[in-house]
PDB file of C-alpha atoms in Angstrom:
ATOM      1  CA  UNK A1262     -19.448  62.512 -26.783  1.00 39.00           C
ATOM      2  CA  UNK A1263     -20.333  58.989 -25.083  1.00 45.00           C
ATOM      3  CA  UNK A1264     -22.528  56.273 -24.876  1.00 49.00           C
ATOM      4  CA  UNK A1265     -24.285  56.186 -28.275  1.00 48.00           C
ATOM      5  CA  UNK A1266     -24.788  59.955 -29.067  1.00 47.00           C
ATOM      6  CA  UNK A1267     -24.910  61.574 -31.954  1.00 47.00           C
ATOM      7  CA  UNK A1268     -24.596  64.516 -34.652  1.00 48.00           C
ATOM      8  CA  UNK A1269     -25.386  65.377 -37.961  1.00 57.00           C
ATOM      9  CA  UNK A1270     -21.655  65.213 -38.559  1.00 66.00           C
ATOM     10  CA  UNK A1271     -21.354  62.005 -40.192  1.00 69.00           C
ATOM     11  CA  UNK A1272     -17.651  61.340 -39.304  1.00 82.00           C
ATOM     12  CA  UNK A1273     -18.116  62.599 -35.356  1.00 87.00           C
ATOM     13  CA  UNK A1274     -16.417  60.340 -33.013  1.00 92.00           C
ATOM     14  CA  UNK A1275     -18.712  58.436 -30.432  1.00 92.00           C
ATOM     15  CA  UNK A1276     -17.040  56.524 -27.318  1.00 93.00           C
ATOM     16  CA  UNK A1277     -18.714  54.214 -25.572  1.00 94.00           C
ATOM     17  CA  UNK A1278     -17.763  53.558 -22.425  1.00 91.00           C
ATOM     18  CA  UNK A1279     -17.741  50.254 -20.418  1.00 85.00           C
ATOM     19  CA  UNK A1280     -17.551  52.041 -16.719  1.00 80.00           C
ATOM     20  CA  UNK A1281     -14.426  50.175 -15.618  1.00 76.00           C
ATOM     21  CA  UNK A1282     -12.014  51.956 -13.793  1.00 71.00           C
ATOM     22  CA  UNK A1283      -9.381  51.587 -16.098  1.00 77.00           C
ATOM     23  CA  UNK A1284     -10.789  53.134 -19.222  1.00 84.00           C
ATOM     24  CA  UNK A1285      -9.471  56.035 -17.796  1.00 82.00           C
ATOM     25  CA  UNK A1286      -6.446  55.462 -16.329  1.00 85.00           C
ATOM     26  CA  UNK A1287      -4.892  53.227 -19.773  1.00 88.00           C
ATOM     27  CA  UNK A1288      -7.092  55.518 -22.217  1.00 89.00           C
ATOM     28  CA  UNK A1289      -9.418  53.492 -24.133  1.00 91.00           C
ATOM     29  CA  UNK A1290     -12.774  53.020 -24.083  1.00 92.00           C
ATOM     30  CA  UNK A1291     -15.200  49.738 -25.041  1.00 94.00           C
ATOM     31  CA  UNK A1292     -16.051  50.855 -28.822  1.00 96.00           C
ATOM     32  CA  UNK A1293     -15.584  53.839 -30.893  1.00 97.00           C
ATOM     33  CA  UNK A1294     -17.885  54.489 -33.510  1.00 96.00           C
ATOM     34  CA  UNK A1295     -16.918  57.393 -36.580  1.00 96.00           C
ATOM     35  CA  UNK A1296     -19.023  57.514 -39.353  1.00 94.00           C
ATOM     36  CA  UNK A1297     -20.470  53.742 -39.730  1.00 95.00           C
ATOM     37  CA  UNK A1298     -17.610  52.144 -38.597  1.00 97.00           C
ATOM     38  CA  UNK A1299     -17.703  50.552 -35.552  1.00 98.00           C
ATOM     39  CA  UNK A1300     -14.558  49.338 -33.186  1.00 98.00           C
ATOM     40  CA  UNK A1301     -15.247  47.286 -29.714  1.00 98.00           C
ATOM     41  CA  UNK A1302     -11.740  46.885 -27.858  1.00 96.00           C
ATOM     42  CA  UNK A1303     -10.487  43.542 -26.963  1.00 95.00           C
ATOM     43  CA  UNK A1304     -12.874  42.464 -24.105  1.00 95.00           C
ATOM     44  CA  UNK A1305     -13.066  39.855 -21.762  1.00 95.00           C
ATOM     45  CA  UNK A1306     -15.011  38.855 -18.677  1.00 94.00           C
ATOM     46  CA  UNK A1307     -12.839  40.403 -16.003  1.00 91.00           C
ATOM     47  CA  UNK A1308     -14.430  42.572 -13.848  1.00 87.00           C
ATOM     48  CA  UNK A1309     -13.602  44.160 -10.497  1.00 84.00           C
ATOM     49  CA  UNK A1310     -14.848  41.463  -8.729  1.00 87.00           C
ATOM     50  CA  UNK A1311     -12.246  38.879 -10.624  1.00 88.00           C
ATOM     51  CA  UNK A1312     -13.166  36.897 -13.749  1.00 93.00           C
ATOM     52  CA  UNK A1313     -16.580  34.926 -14.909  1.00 95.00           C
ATOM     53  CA  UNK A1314     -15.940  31.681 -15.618  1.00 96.00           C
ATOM     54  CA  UNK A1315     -12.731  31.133 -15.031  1.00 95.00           C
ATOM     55  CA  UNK A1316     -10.856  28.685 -17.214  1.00 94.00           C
ATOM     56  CA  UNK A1317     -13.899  27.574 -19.257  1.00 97.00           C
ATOM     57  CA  UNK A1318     -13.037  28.915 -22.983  1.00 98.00           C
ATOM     58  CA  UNK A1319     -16.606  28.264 -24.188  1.00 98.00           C
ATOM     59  CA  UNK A1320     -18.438  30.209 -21.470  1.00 98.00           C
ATOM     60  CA  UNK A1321     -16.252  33.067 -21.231  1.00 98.00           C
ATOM     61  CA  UNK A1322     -16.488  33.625 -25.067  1.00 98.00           C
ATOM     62  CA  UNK A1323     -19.989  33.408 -25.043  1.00 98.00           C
ATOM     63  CA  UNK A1324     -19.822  36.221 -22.238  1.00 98.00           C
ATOM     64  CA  UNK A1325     -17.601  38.640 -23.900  1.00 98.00           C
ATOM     65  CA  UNK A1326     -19.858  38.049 -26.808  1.00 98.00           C
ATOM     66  CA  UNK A1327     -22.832  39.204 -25.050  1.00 97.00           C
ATOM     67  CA  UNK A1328     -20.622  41.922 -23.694  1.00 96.00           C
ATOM     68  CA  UNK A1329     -19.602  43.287 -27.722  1.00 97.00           C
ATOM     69  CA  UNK A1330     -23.138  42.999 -28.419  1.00 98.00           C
ATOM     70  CA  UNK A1331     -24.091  45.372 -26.316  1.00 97.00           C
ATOM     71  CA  UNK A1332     -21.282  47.853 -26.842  1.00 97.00           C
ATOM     72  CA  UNK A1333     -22.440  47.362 -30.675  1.00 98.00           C
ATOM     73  CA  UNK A1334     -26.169  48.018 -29.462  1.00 97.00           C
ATOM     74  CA  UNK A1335     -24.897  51.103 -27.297  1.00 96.00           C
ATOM     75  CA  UNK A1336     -23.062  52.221 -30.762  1.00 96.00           C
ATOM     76  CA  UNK A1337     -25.910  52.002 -32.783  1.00 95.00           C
ATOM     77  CA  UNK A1338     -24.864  48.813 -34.688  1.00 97.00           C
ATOM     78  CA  UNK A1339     -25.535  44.802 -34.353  1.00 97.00           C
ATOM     79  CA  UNK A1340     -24.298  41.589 -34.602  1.00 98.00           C
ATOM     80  CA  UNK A1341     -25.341  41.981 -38.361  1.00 97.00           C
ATOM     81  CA  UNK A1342     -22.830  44.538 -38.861  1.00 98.00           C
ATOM     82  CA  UNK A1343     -19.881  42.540 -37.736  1.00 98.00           C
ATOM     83  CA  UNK A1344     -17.731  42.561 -40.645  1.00 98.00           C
ATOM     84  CA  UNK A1345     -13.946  41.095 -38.526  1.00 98.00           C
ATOM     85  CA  UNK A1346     -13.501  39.249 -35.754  1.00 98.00           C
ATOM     86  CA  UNK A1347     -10.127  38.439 -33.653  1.00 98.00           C
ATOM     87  CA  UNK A1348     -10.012  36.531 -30.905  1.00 98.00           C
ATOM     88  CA  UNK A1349      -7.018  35.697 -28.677  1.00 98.00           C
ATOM     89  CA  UNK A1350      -6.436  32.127 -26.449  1.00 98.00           C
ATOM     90  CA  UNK A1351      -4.390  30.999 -24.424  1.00 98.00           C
ATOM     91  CA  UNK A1352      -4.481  27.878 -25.206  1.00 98.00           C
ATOM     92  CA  UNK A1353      -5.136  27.287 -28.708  1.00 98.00           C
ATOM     93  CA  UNK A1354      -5.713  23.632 -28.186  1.00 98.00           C
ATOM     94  CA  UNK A1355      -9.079  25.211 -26.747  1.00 98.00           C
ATOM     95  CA  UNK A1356      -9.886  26.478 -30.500  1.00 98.00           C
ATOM     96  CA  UNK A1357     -12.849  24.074 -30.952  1.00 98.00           C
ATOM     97  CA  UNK A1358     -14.712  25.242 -27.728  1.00 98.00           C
ATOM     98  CA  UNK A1359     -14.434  29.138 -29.402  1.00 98.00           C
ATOM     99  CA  UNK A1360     -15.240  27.856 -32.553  1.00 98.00           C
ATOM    100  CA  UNK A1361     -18.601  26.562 -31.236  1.00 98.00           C
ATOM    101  CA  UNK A1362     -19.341  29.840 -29.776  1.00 98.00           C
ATOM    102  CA  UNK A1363     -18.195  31.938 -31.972  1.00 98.00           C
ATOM    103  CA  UNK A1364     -20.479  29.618 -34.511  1.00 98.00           C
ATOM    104  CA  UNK A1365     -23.167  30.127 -32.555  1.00 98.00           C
ATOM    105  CA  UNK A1366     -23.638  33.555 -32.878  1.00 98.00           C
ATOM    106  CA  UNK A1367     -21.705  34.131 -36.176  1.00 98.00           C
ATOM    107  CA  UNK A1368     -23.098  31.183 -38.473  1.00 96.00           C
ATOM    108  CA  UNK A1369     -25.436  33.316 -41.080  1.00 96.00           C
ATOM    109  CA  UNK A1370     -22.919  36.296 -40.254  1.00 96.00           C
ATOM    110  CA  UNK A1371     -19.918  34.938 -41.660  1.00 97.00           C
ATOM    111  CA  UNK A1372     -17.439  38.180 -40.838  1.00 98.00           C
ATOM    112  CA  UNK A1373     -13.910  37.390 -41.617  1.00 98.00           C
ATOM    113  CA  UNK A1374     -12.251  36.045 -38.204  1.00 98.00           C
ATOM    114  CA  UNK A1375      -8.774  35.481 -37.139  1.00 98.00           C
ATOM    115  CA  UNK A1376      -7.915  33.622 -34.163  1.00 98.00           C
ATOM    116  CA  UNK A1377      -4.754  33.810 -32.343  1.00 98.00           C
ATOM    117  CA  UNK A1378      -2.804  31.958 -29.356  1.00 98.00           C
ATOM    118  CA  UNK A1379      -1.125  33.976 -27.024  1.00 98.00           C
ATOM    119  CA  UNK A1380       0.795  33.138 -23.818  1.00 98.00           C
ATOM    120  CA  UNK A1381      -1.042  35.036 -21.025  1.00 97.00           C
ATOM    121  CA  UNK A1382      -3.990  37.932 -20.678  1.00 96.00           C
ATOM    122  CA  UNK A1383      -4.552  40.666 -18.017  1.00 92.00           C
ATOM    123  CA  UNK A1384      -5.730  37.942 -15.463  1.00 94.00           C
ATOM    124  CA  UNK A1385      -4.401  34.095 -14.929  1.00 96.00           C
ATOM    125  CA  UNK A1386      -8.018  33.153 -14.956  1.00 96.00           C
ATOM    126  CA  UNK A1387      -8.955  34.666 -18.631  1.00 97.00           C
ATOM    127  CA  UNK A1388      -8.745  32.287 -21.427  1.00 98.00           C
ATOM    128  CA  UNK A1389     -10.319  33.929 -24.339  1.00 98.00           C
ATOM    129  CA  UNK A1390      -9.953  37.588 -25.617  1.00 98.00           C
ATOM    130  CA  UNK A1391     -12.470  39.158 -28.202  1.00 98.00           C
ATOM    131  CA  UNK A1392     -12.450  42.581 -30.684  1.00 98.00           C
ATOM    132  CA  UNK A1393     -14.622  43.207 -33.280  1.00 98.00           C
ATOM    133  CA  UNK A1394     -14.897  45.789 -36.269  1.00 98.00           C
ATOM    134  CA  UNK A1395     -18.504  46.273 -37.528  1.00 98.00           C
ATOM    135  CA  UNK A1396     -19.163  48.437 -40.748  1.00 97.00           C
ATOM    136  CA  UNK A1397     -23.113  49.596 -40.413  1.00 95.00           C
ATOM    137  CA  UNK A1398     -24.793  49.678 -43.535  1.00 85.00           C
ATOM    138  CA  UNK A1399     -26.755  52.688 -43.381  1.00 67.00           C
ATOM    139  CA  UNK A1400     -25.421  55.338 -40.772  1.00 50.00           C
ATOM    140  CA  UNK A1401     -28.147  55.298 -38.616  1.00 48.00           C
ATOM    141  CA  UNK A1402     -28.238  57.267 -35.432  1.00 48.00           C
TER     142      UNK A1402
END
């Protein structure tokens, strides 16, 4: 299964896909949903094309943001059901810039959130990397 269907088998696995061409190739996929729980990869704004906003830790974590939200949507879960966050920089000294954007869309959320510096992602241009874990509250399909 893919892409947000499901069964009456509460615990059946549903993968949603993203469409990039590596999904395949690595073996992942943008989110997996069993039961009510909810996992959306570490994502980032690269795309075939290069990277949006490049450099600018703000914009590309309000991107990738967008981007989990819609993986959650596609899962049949929310923003709401964000329960863990864990974002990566490269440059932690950038931490306030996340902060305000993960604030933005996380400040009557509250999920637990760990944020990490790391010396390099997939691309040069990438400063920011996001996952999320989302528990929904009622399995809903």
């Amino acid at each position: 299964m893919s892409g947000g269907e499901t069964s009456d088998n509460p615990l059946t696995r549903v993968n949603v896909s993203s469409g990039g061409p590596l999904e395949a190739t690595v073996g992942y996929c943008r989110a997996v949903r069993v039961g009510n729980h909810v996992a959306v990869a570490g994502t980032t704004t690269l795309h075939p094309g290069g990277v949006n906003h490049p450099g600018d830790c703000y914009r590309q974590a309000r991107a990738v943001l967008r981007i989990i939200e819609d993986a959650l949507h596609e899962a049949g879960a929310s923003l709401n059901d964000v329960v863990r966050t864990r974002a990566f920089l490269t440059d932690i000294s950038k931490a306030d810039d996340y902060g305000r954007a993960h604030g933005e869309v996380f400040s009557e959320i509250r999920p637990a959130a760990t944020l990490v510096e790391v010396s390099a992602l997939v691309h040069p241009d990438l400063v920011v990397e996001i996952e999320v874990d989302a528990i929904i509250s009622s399995v809903r399909t």
